[in-house]
Coordinates of C-alpha atoms in Angstrom, one line a residue:
X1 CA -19.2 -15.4 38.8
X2 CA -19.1 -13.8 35.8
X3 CA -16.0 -11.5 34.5
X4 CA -16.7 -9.3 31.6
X5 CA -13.6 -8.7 29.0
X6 CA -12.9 -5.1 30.4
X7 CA -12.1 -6.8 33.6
X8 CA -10.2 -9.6 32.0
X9 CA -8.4 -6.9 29.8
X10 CA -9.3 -8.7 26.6
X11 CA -10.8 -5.5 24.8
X12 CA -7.4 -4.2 26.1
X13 CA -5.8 -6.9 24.4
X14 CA -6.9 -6.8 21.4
X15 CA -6.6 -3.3 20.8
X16 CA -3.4 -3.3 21.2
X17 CA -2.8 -6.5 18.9
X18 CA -4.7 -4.3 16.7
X19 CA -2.6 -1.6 16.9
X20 CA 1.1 -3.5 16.2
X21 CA -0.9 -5.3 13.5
X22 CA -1.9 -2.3 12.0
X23 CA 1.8 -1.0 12.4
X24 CA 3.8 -4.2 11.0
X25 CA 1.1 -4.0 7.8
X26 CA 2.2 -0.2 7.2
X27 CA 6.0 -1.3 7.2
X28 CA 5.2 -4.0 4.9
X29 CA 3.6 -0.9 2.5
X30 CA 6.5 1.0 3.2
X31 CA 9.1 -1.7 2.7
X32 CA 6.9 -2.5 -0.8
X33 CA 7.3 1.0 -2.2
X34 CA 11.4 1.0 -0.9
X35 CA 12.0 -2.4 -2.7
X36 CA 10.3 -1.0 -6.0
X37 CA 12.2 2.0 -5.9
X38 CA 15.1 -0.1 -5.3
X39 CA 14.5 -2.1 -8.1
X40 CA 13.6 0.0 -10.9
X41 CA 16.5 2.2 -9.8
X42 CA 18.9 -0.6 -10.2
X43 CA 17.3 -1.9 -13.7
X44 CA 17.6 2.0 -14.8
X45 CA 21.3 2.1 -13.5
X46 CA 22.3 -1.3 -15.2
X47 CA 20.6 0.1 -18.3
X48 CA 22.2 3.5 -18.4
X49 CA 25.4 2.3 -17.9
X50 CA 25.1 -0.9 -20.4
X51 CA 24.4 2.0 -23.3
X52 CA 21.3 0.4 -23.5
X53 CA 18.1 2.3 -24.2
X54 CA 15.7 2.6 -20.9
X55 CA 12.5 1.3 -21.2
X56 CA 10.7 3.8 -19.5
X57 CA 7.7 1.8 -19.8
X58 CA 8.6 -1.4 -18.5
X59 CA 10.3 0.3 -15.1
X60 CA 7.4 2.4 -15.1
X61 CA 5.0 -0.8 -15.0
X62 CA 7.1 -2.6 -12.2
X63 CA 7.1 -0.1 -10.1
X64 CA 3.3 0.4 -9.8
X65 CA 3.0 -2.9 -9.1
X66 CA 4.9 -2.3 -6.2
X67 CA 3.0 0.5 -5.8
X68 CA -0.2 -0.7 -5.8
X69 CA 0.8 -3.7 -3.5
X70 CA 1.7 -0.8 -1.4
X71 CA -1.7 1.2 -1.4
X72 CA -3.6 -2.4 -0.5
X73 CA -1.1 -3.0 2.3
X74 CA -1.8 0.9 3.5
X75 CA -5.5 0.3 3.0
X76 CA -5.6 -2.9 5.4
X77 CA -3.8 -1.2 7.4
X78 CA -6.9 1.7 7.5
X79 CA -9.1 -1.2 8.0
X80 CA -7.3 -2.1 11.3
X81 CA -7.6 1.1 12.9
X82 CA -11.9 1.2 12.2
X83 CA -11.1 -1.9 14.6
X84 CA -9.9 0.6 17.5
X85 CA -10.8 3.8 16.7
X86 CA -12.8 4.9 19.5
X87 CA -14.6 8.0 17.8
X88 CA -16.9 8.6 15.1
X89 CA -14.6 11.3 13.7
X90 CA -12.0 9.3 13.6
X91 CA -13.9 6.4 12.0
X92 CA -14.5 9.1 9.0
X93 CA -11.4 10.0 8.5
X94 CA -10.1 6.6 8.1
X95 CA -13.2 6.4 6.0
X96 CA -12.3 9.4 3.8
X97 CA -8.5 8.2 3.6
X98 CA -9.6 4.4 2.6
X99 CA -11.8 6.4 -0.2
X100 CA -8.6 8.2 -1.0
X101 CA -6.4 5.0 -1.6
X102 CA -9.0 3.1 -3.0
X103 CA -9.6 5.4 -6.0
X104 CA -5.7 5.7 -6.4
X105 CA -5.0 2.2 -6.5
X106 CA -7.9 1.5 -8.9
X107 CA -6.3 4.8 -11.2
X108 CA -3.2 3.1 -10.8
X109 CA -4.5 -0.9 -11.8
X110 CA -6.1 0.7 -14.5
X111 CA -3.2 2.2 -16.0
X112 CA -1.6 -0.9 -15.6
X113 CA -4.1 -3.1 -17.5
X114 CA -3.7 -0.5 -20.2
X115 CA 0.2 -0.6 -20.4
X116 CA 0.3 -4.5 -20.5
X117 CA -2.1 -4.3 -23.2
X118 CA -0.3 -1.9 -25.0
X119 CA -2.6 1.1 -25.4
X120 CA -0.7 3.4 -23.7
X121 CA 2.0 5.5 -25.7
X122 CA 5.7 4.8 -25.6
X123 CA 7.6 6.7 -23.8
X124 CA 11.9 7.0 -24.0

């Protein structure tokens, strides 16, 4: 006899691994974006109160990197829910939001790529 995986609960299943996947990936995002704050805040503080001049640029770079690790971590997340999303409408707004991020994090490796190389003016 044959059982078909609505009856053995595996679409069940991996919905829901779908769904704690999806969640653990956005608290890896959100952890990413904490630690850069984190980070740059503490280089700025050091800085500041070394009487040392803040390089406004330098912080700035490290924390898009953590930012953009941040937006690809959210955006995997997005991918997860197409996985489980059980309407087309909801499909296209995960579409429209993966669109979103996806044109913000390549905005925001740009500008990167232009800082390391120098291009972009200096800022105190």
């Amino acid at each position: 006899m044959w059982i078909s995986p609505q009856q053995a609960g595996v679409e069940e299943l991996v919905q829901n691994l779908a769904l704690w996947l999806k969640l653990a990936v956005e608290a890896c995002g959100a952890l990413a974006i904490a630690a850069g704050v984190l980070l740059v805040a503490g280089r700025w503080l050091r800085q500041t109160l070394a009487g040392l001049p803040s390089d406004y640029n330098r912080l700035r770079l490290t924390f898009a990197r953590f930012l953009a690790l941040a937006l690809e971590l959210q955006l995997a997340a997005d991918i997860l829910s197409t996985a489980v999303a059980p309407s087309w409408d909801q499909i296209g707004k995960l579409g429209a939001i993966a669109v979103l991020r996806t044109a913000l994090n390549y905005f925001l490796a740009r500008e990167i790529r232009e800082a390391e190389a120098g291009s972009l003016p200096v800022r105190t």
